[in-house]
Amino acid sequence: MITGDEFVESTGSKLGNEGVSGTEKLLDKIKKAGGGAMFIDEAYQLVGQQNVGGGQVLDFLLAEMENNVGKIVFILAGYDKEMEKFFEHNPGLTSRVPHRLQFNDYSDHELLHMFEHLVFKKYSGRMQVEDGIRGLYSRVAIRRLGRGRGKDGFGNARALHNLFSKMADRQAVRIARDRKNGLRPDDMFLVKEDIIGPEPSQAMLNSPSWKRLNDMIGLGSVKTSIQTLFDVITENYERELREKEPVQMSLNRCFLGNPGTGKTTVAKLYGETLKDMGLLSNGEGERQSS
């Protein structure tokens, strides 16, 4: 469909760092081959304050697009919002790149199908899942993942791989614990706890941070408030098992008080308890001071 068959690939960041001269070398390579295609991944990196030279490269590419119609095909890829800003850089971009292929987020049904394929491929079809690969617990896990759809940072297939890694980590911890207790767990079986995590009330009882918080003197209203929050979390867990939408809530809390009242210690223990219960998206907690 074009005069040559050369193909070069780069990123917006790399082209911006190499400048116009570096970009020109890549295009010369295509031209010497009689034509071809240039693919720029994360093209939005060419614009913005972080890439001063990127704007000049993009202006240069605009002219090359115009001068090499039928010889060089330019293919761009990037995130939705960032690419909108990219096209705002120069009105001529839209006319030179008139066709857009929109990739929508995967639906829960599609993510579940991908999860099934991922587990099958990873373990060559040997791994069994409690209630079935498309059973209740798998559906709950996928629905949790799908609630991030439309928010910044939602990674679709990448997020699914991260979810699966968490399941494998939980399974490894469970198997090690069971073997330590003299049991003989099946390495090729994912149980409910592996897939959706432990039941919140049980996880809370096993949390060292929650035990330390409860052992602190006084702070009755604070403890009651946190306990109420965890009661809602437990109720949401039960709602998910009934395949009902959980109650919307926020884990964010502000701890106020005079020096020496224990607010810093309690705030830290609260965060660590969330981590122990597996309620943090990446399983990590970090303390920062302003």
mmCIF file of C-alpha atoms in Angstrom:
data_model
loop_
_atom_site.group_PDB
_atom_site.id
_atom_site.type_symbol
_atom_site.label_atom_id
_atom_site.label_comp_id
_atom_site.label_asym_id
_atom_site.label_seq_id
_atom_site.Cartn_x
_atom_site.Cartn_y
_atom_site.Cartn_z
ATOM 1 C CA MET A 1 0.000 0.000 0.000
ATOM 2 C CA ILE A 2 3.062 2.251 0.236
ATOM 3 C CA THR A 3 6.172 2.500 -1.892
ATOM 4 C CA GLY A 4 8.605 0.956 0.628
ATOM 5 C CA ASP A 5 8.614 -1.509 3.509
ATOM 6 C CA GLU A 6 10.833 0.165 6.139
ATOM 7 C CA PHE A 7 9.386 0.341 9.669
ATOM 8 C CA VAL A 8 10.803 2.407 12.539
ATOM 9 C CA GLU A 9 9.479 2.667 16.071
ATOM 10 C CA SER A 10 10.131 5.296 18.731
ATOM 11 C CA THR A 11 8.454 7.175 21.578
ATOM 12 C CA GLY A 12 7.554 10.818 22.007
ATOM 13 C CA SER A 13 10.031 11.154 24.841
ATOM 14 C CA LYS A 14 12.887 9.651 22.852
ATOM 15 C CA LEU A 15 12.207 11.808 19.792
ATOM 16 C CA GLY A 16 12.040 14.916 21.972
ATOM 17 C CA ASN A 17 15.381 14.089 23.592
ATOM 18 C CA GLU A 18 17.052 13.373 20.247
ATOM 19 C CA GLY A 19 15.670 16.576 18.752
ATOM 20 C CA VAL A 20 14.944 17.419 15.134
ATOM 21 C CA SER A 21 18.267 16.026 13.904
ATOM 22 C CA GLY A 22 17.642 12.625 15.480
ATOM 23 C CA THR A 23 14.113 12.470 14.112
ATOM 24 C CA GLU A 24 15.370 13.459 10.682
ATOM 25 C CA LYS A 25 17.788 10.504 10.695
ATOM 26 C CA LEU A 26 14.923 8.078 11.324
ATOM 27 C CA LEU A 27 12.914 9.564 8.486
ATOM 28 C CA ASP A 28 15.941 9.473 6.175
ATOM 29 C CA LYS A 29 16.206 5.748 6.887
ATOM 30 C CA ILE A 30 12.621 5.289 5.680
ATOM 31 C CA LYS A 31 13.153 7.529 2.650
ATOM 32 C CA LYS A 32 16.275 5.635 1.556
ATOM 33 C CA ALA A 33 14.201 2.430 1.628
ATOM 34 C CA GLY A 34 11.697 4.042 -0.705
ATOM 35 C CA GLY A 35 9.081 4.577 1.967
ATOM 36 C CA GLY A 36 7.548 2.887 4.991
ATOM 37 C CA ALA A 37 5.923 3.558 8.340
ATOM 38 C CA MET A 38 6.920 5.420 11.485
ATOM 39 C CA PHE A 39 5.244 4.424 14.747
ATOM 40 C CA ILE A 40 5.432 6.871 17.678
ATOM 41 C CA ASP A 41 4.218 5.360 20.931
ATOM 42 C CA GLU A 42 3.149 7.708 23.757
ATOM 43 C CA ALA A 43 3.226 10.516 21.186
ATOM 44 C CA TYR A 44 1.785 12.986 23.711
ATOM 45 C CA GLN A 45 5.235 13.113 25.323
ATOM 46 C CA LEU A 46 6.272 15.426 22.489
ATOM 47 C CA VAL A 47 4.242 18.258 24.006
ATOM 48 C CA GLY A 48 4.285 19.769 27.467
ATOM 49 C CA GLN A 49 6.717 21.508 29.733
ATOM 50 C CA GLN A 50 8.684 18.357 30.482
ATOM 51 C CA ASN A 51 9.842 18.039 26.875
ATOM 52 C CA VAL A 52 11.095 21.406 25.648
ATOM 53 C CA GLY A 53 12.460 20.053 22.363
ATOM 54 C CA GLY A 54 9.380 17.974 21.650
ATOM 55 C CA GLY A 55 7.392 20.881 20.231
ATOM 56 C CA GLN A 56 10.074 21.572 17.645
ATOM 57 C CA VAL A 57 10.160 17.900 16.670
ATOM 58 C CA LEU A 58 6.390 17.841 16.289
ATOM 59 C CA ASP A 59 6.434 20.941 14.079
ATOM 60 C CA PHE A 60 9.096 19.250 11.957
ATOM 61 C CA LEU A 61 7.014 16.059 11.720
ATOM 62 C CA LEU A 62 3.990 18.068 10.579
ATOM 63 C CA ALA A 63 5.919 19.302 7.560
ATOM 64 C CA GLU A 64 7.215 15.783 6.845
ATOM 65 C CA MET A 65 3.683 14.391 6.955
ATOM 66 C CA GLU A 66 2.655 16.907 4.333
ATOM 67 C CA ASN A 67 5.694 16.330 2.122
ATOM 68 C CA ASN A 68 5.646 12.524 2.190
ATOM 69 C CA VAL A 69 2.019 11.637 1.546
ATOM 70 C CA GLY A 70 1.899 8.169 0.004
ATOM 71 C CA LYS A 71 5.509 7.449 0.967
ATOM 72 C CA ILE A 72 5.560 7.519 4.769
ATOM 73 C CA VAL A 73 2.698 6.490 7.045
ATOM 74 C CA PHE A 74 2.728 8.033 10.531
ATOM 75 C CA ILE A 75 1.125 5.962 13.295
ATOM 76 C CA LEU A 76 0.548 7.502 16.738
ATOM 77 C CA ALA A 77 -0.580 5.949 20.002
ATOM 78 C CA GLY A 78 -1.288 7.318 23.466
ATOM 79 C CA TYR A 79 -3.720 7.836 26.325
ATOM 80 C CA ASP A 80 -7.037 9.589 25.644
ATOM 81 C CA LYS A 81 -6.702 12.768 27.693
ATOM 82 C CA GLU A 82 -3.036 13.280 26.923
ATOM 83 C CA MET A 83 -3.605 12.852 23.186
ATOM 84 C CA GLU A 84 -6.332 15.497 23.233
ATOM 85 C CA LYS A 85 -3.728 17.983 24.452
ATOM 86 C CA PHE A 86 -1.332 16.637 21.838
ATOM 87 C CA PHE A 87 -3.708 17.486 18.996
ATOM 88 C CA GLU A 88 -4.246 20.955 20.435
ATOM 89 C CA HIS A 89 -0.564 21.760 19.852
ATOM 90 C CA ASN A 90 -1.126 22.582 16.198
ATOM 91 C CA PRO A 91 -4.422 22.816 14.279
ATOM 92 C CA GLY A 92 -2.762 21.094 11.334
ATOM 93 C CA LEU A 93 -2.375 17.818 13.225
ATOM 94 C CA THR A 94 -6.027 16.850 12.911
ATOM 95 C CA SER A 95 -6.049 17.188 9.117
ATOM 96 C CA ARG A 96 -2.765 15.298 8.749
ATOM 97 C CA VAL A 97 -3.858 12.480 11.089
ATOM 98 C CA PRO A 98 -7.603 12.343 10.337
ATOM 99 C CA HIS A 99 -8.369 8.785 11.439
ATOM 100 C CA ARG A 100 -8.617 7.797 15.103
ATOM 101 C CA LEU A 101 -9.137 4.281 16.415
ATOM 102 C CA GLN A 102 -10.657 4.436 19.897
ATOM 103 C CA PHE A 103 -9.847 1.591 22.304
ATOM 104 C CA ASN A 104 -12.482 1.376 25.032
ATOM 105 C CA ASP A 105 -11.850 -0.086 28.481
ATOM 106 C CA TYR A 106 -12.569 -3.800 28.734
ATOM 107 C CA SER A 107 -15.947 -4.776 30.180
ATOM 108 C CA ASP A 108 -16.255 -7.062 33.213
ATOM 109 C CA HIS A 109 -17.289 -9.891 30.897
ATOM 110 C CA GLU A 110 -14.181 -9.398 28.766
ATOM 111 C CA LEU A 111 -11.913 -9.120 31.819
ATOM 112 C CA LEU A 112 -13.338 -12.365 33.198
ATOM 113 C CA HIS A 113 -12.656 -14.096 29.879
ATOM 114 C CA MET A 114 -9.094 -12.707 29.906
ATOM 115 C CA PHE A 115 -8.653 -13.880 33.501
ATOM 116 C CA GLU A 116 -9.705 -17.386 32.502
ATOM 117 C CA HIS A 117 -7.192 -17.370 29.654
ATOM 118 C CA LEU A 118 -4.454 -15.981 31.918
ATOM 119 C CA VAL A 119 -4.876 -18.698 34.550
ATOM 120 C CA PHE A 120 -5.057 -21.432 31.907
ATOM 121 C CA LYS A 121 -1.917 -20.198 30.137
ATOM 122 C CA LYS A 122 0.083 -19.633 33.341
ATOM 123 C CA TYR A 123 -0.523 -23.140 34.679
ATOM 124 C CA SER A 124 -1.093 -25.044 31.428
ATOM 125 C CA GLY A 125 -4.696 -25.749 32.402
ATOM 126 C CA ARG A 126 -3.783 -27.485 35.684
ATOM 127 C CA MET A 127 -4.869 -24.785 38.142
ATOM 128 C CA GLN A 128 -8.319 -25.275 39.644
ATOM 129 C CA VAL A 129 -10.354 -22.421 41.141
ATOM 130 C CA GLU A 130 -12.847 -22.671 43.987
ATOM 131 C CA ASP A 131 -16.394 -22.369 42.583
ATOM 132 C CA GLY A 132 -14.951 -22.472 39.063
ATOM 133 C CA ILE A 133 -12.871 -20.099 36.972
ATOM 134 C CA ARG A 134 -16.014 -18.105 36.127
ATOM 135 C CA GLY A 135 -17.656 -18.721 39.478
ATOM 136 C CA LEU A 136 -18.734 -16.343 42.236
ATOM 137 C CA TYR A 137 -15.302 -15.512 43.655
ATOM 138 C CA SER A 138 -13.778 -14.822 40.255
ATOM 139 C CA ARG A 139 -16.727 -12.578 39.384
ATOM 140 C CA VAL A 140 -16.332 -10.656 42.655
ATOM 141 C CA ALA A 141 -12.620 -10.100 41.976
ATOM 142 C CA ILE A 142 -13.284 -8.891 38.434
ATOM 143 C CA ARG A 143 -16.089 -6.556 39.564
ATOM 144 C CA ARG A 144 -13.699 -4.995 42.066
ATOM 145 C CA LEU A 145 -11.204 -4.458 39.298
ATOM 146 C CA GLY A 146 -13.856 -3.049 36.974
ATOM 147 C CA ARG A 147 -14.883 -0.359 39.476
ATOM 148 C CA GLY A 148 -11.675 1.445 38.601
ATOM 149 C CA ARG A 149 -12.835 1.820 35.017
ATOM 150 C CA GLY A 150 -12.854 5.454 33.902
ATOM 151 C CA LYS A 151 -10.536 6.603 36.685
ATOM 152 C CA ASP A 152 -6.956 7.748 36.215
ATOM 153 C CA GLY A 153 -4.569 4.845 36.540
ATOM 154 C CA PHE A 154 -6.995 2.115 35.469
ATOM 155 C CA GLY A 155 -4.786 -0.278 33.545
ATOM 156 C CA ASN A 156 -7.202 -2.781 31.906
ATOM 157 C CA ALA A 157 -5.131 -5.854 30.987
ATOM 158 C CA ARG A 158 -2.171 -4.591 33.018
ATOM 159 C CA ALA A 159 -4.399 -4.192 36.075
ATOM 160 C CA LEU A 160 -5.681 -7.726 35.526
ATOM 161 C CA HIS A 161 -2.120 -9.085 35.585
ATOM 162 C CA ASN A 162 -1.491 -7.179 38.832
ATOM 163 C CA LEU A 163 -4.674 -8.632 40.316
ATOM 164 C CA PHE A 164 -3.595 -12.131 39.357
ATOM 165 C CA SER A 165 -0.166 -11.545 40.937
ATOM 166 C CA LYS A 166 -1.875 -10.607 44.212
ATOM 167 C CA MET A 167 -3.877 -13.829 44.079
ATOM 168 C CA ALA A 168 -0.700 -15.843 43.559
ATOM 169 C CA ASP A 169 0.982 -14.019 46.460
ATOM 170 C CA ARG A 170 -1.945 -14.723 48.786
ATOM 171 C CA GLN A 171 -1.925 -18.363 47.728
ATOM 172 C CA ALA A 172 1.803 -18.651 48.451
ATOM 173 C CA VAL A 173 1.353 -17.168 51.945
ATOM 174 C CA ARG A 174 -1.594 -19.487 52.660
ATOM 175 C CA ILE A 175 0.226 -22.592 51.447
ATOM 176 C CA ALA A 176 3.305 -21.758 53.532
ATOM 177 C CA ARG A 177 1.114 -21.210 56.604
ATOM 178 C CA ASP A 178 -0.810 -24.445 56.096
ATOM 179 C CA ARG A 179 2.356 -26.489 55.633
ATOM 180 C CA LYS A 180 3.821 -24.944 58.761
ATOM 181 C CA ASN A 181 0.716 -26.182 60.593
ATOM 182 C CA GLY A 182 1.188 -29.707 59.266
ATOM 183 C CA LEU A 183 -1.396 -29.566 56.490
ATOM 184 C CA ARG A 184 -0.947 -30.645 52.873
ATOM 185 C CA PRO A 185 -2.496 -27.931 50.673
ATOM 186 C CA ASP A 186 -2.901 -28.370 46.931
ATOM 187 C CA ASP A 187 -0.517 -26.103 44.985
ATOM 188 C CA MET A 188 -2.860 -26.245 41.988
ATOM 189 C CA PHE A 189 -5.941 -24.875 43.718
ATOM 190 C CA LEU A 190 -6.948 -21.235 44.250
ATOM 191 C CA VAL A 191 -9.344 -20.904 47.169
ATOM 192 C CA LYS A 192 -11.740 -18.104 48.058
ATOM 193 C CA GLU A 193 -9.156 -16.404 50.309
ATOM 194 C CA ASP A 194 -6.608 -16.350 47.490
ATOM 195 C CA ILE A 195 -9.039 -14.846 44.994
ATOM 196 C CA ILE A 196 -10.810 -12.117 46.987
ATOM 197 C CA GLY A 197 -8.768 -11.943 50.166
ATOM 198 C CA PRO A 198 -9.687 -12.939 53.719
ATOM 199 C CA GLU A 199 -13.020 -12.144 55.327
ATOM 200 C CA PRO A 200 -12.527 -8.565 56.718
ATOM 201 C CA SER A 201 -13.591 -9.247 60.318
ATOM 202 C CA GLN A 202 -11.194 -12.200 60.530
ATOM 203 C CA ALA A 203 -8.397 -10.218 58.895
ATOM 204 C CA MET A 204 -8.969 -7.421 61.393
ATOM 205 C CA LEU A 205 -8.660 -9.829 64.328
ATOM 206 C CA ASN A 206 -5.376 -11.098 62.879
ATOM 207 C CA SER A 207 -4.007 -7.578 62.374
ATOM 208 C CA PRO A 208 -1.211 -6.725 64.858
ATOM 209 C CA SER A 209 -1.835 -3.012 64.255
ATOM 210 C CA TRP A 210 -5.531 -3.288 65.144
ATOM 211 C CA LYS A 211 -4.637 -5.169 68.321
ATOM 212 C CA ARG A 212 -2.139 -2.452 69.306
ATOM 213 C CA LEU A 213 -4.723 0.246 68.634
ATOM 214 C CA ASN A 214 -7.318 -1.492 70.803
ATOM 215 C CA ASP A 215 -4.773 -1.954 73.595
ATOM 216 C CA MET A 216 -4.149 1.795 73.812
ATOM 217 C CA ILE A 217 -5.647 3.535 76.841
ATOM 218 C CA GLY A 218 -8.756 5.627 76.240
ATOM 219 C CA LEU A 219 -9.590 6.884 72.714
ATOM 220 C CA GLY A 220 -13.046 5.331 72.958
ATOM 221 C CA SER A 221 -14.718 7.546 70.353
ATOM 222 C CA VAL A 222 -11.822 7.078 67.932
ATOM 223 C CA LYS A 223 -11.895 3.296 68.292
ATOM 224 C CA THR A 224 -15.671 3.259 67.861
ATOM 225 C CA SER A 225 -15.436 5.364 64.700
ATOM 226 C CA ILE A 226 -12.834 3.062 63.166
ATOM 227 C CA GLN A 227 -14.785 -0.032 64.227
ATOM 228 C CA THR A 228 -17.902 1.381 62.535
ATOM 229 C CA LEU A 229 -15.917 1.855 59.348
ATOM 230 C CA PHE A 230 -14.695 -1.727 59.461
ATOM 231 C CA ASP A 231 -18.265 -2.924 60.077
ATOM 232 C CA VAL A 232 -19.282 -1.252 56.801
ATOM 233 C CA ILE A 233 -16.327 -2.930 55.071
ATOM 234 C CA THR A 234 -17.489 -6.300 56.393
ATOM 235 C CA GLU A 235 -21.048 -5.594 55.216
ATOM 236 C CA ASN A 236 -19.747 -4.689 51.760
ATOM 237 C CA TYR A 237 -17.848 -7.966 51.652
ATOM 238 C CA GLU A 238 -21.089 -9.834 52.342
ATOM 239 C CA ARG A 239 -22.925 -7.759 49.729
ATOM 240 C CA GLU A 240 -20.307 -8.688 47.136
ATOM 241 C CA LEU A 241 -20.813 -12.371 47.904
ATOM 242 C CA ARG A 242 -24.526 -11.824 47.239
ATOM 243 C CA GLU A 243 -23.473 -10.104 44.001
ATOM 244 C CA LYS A 244 -24.893 -6.773 45.114
ATOM 245 C CA GLU A 245 -23.219 -3.411 44.661
ATOM 246 C CA PRO A 246 -21.251 -2.415 47.796
ATOM 247 C CA VAL A 247 -22.070 0.740 49.734
ATOM 248 C CA GLN A 248 -19.959 3.662 48.534
ATOM 249 C CA MET A 249 -17.478 4.805 51.173
ATOM 250 C CA SER A 250 -14.114 6.467 51.596
ATOM 251 C CA LEU A 251 -11.218 5.157 53.667
ATOM 252 C CA ASN A 252 -9.745 8.660 53.985
ATOM 253 C CA ARG A 253 -9.613 9.952 57.565
ATOM 254 C CA CYS A 254 -8.237 13.073 59.250
ATOM 255 C CA PHE A 255 -6.924 12.654 62.822
ATOM 256 C CA LEU A 256 -6.949 15.873 64.878
ATOM 257 C CA GLY A 257 -5.742 16.650 68.372
ATOM 258 C CA ASN A 258 -3.248 18.458 70.566
ATOM 259 C CA PRO A 259 0.344 17.229 70.997
ATOM 260 C CA GLY A 260 0.673 14.001 72.967
ATOM 261 C CA THR A 261 -2.916 12.833 72.467
ATOM 262 C CA GLY A 262 -1.888 9.888 70.285
ATOM 263 C CA LYS A 263 -3.255 11.109 66.959
ATOM 264 C CA THR A 264 -0.042 10.356 65.038
ATOM 265 C CA THR A 265 0.273 6.862 66.525
ATOM 266 C CA VAL A 266 -3.395 6.048 65.891
ATOM 267 C CA ALA A 267 -3.268 7.403 62.338
ATOM 268 C CA LYS A 268 -0.252 5.197 61.641
ATOM 269 C CA LEU A 269 -1.936 2.139 63.154
ATOM 270 C CA TYR A 270 -5.087 2.858 61.139
ATOM 271 C CA GLY A 271 -3.093 2.861 57.895
ATOM 272 C CA GLU A 272 -1.241 -0.305 58.869
ATOM 273 C CA THR A 273 -4.539 -2.024 59.708
ATOM 274 C CA LEU A 274 -5.871 -1.157 56.240
ATOM 275 C CA LYS A 275 -2.735 -2.725 54.822
ATOM 276 C CA ASP A 276 -3.101 -5.841 57.000
ATOM 277 C CA MET A 277 -6.686 -6.235 55.790
ATOM 278 C CA GLY A 278 -5.670 -5.928 52.131
ATOM 279 C CA LEU A 279 -7.764 -2.792 51.582
ATOM 280 C CA LEU A 280 -5.048 -0.731 49.905
ATOM 281 C CA SER A 281 -4.890 -0.884 46.116
ATOM 282 C CA ASN A 282 -1.149 -1.609 45.990
ATOM 283 C CA GLY A 283 -0.791 -3.091 49.457
ATOM 284 C CA GLU A 284 1.632 -0.430 50.614
ATOM 285 C CA GLY A 285 1.525 2.240 53.275
ATOM 286 C CA GLU A 286 3.893 5.150 53.692
ATOM 287 C CA ARG A 287 4.165 7.887 56.272
ATOM 288 C CA GLN A 288 4.902 11.436 55.145
ATOM 289 C CA SER A 289 5.184 14.637 57.145
ATOM 290 C CA SER A 290 4.262 18.022 55.714
#
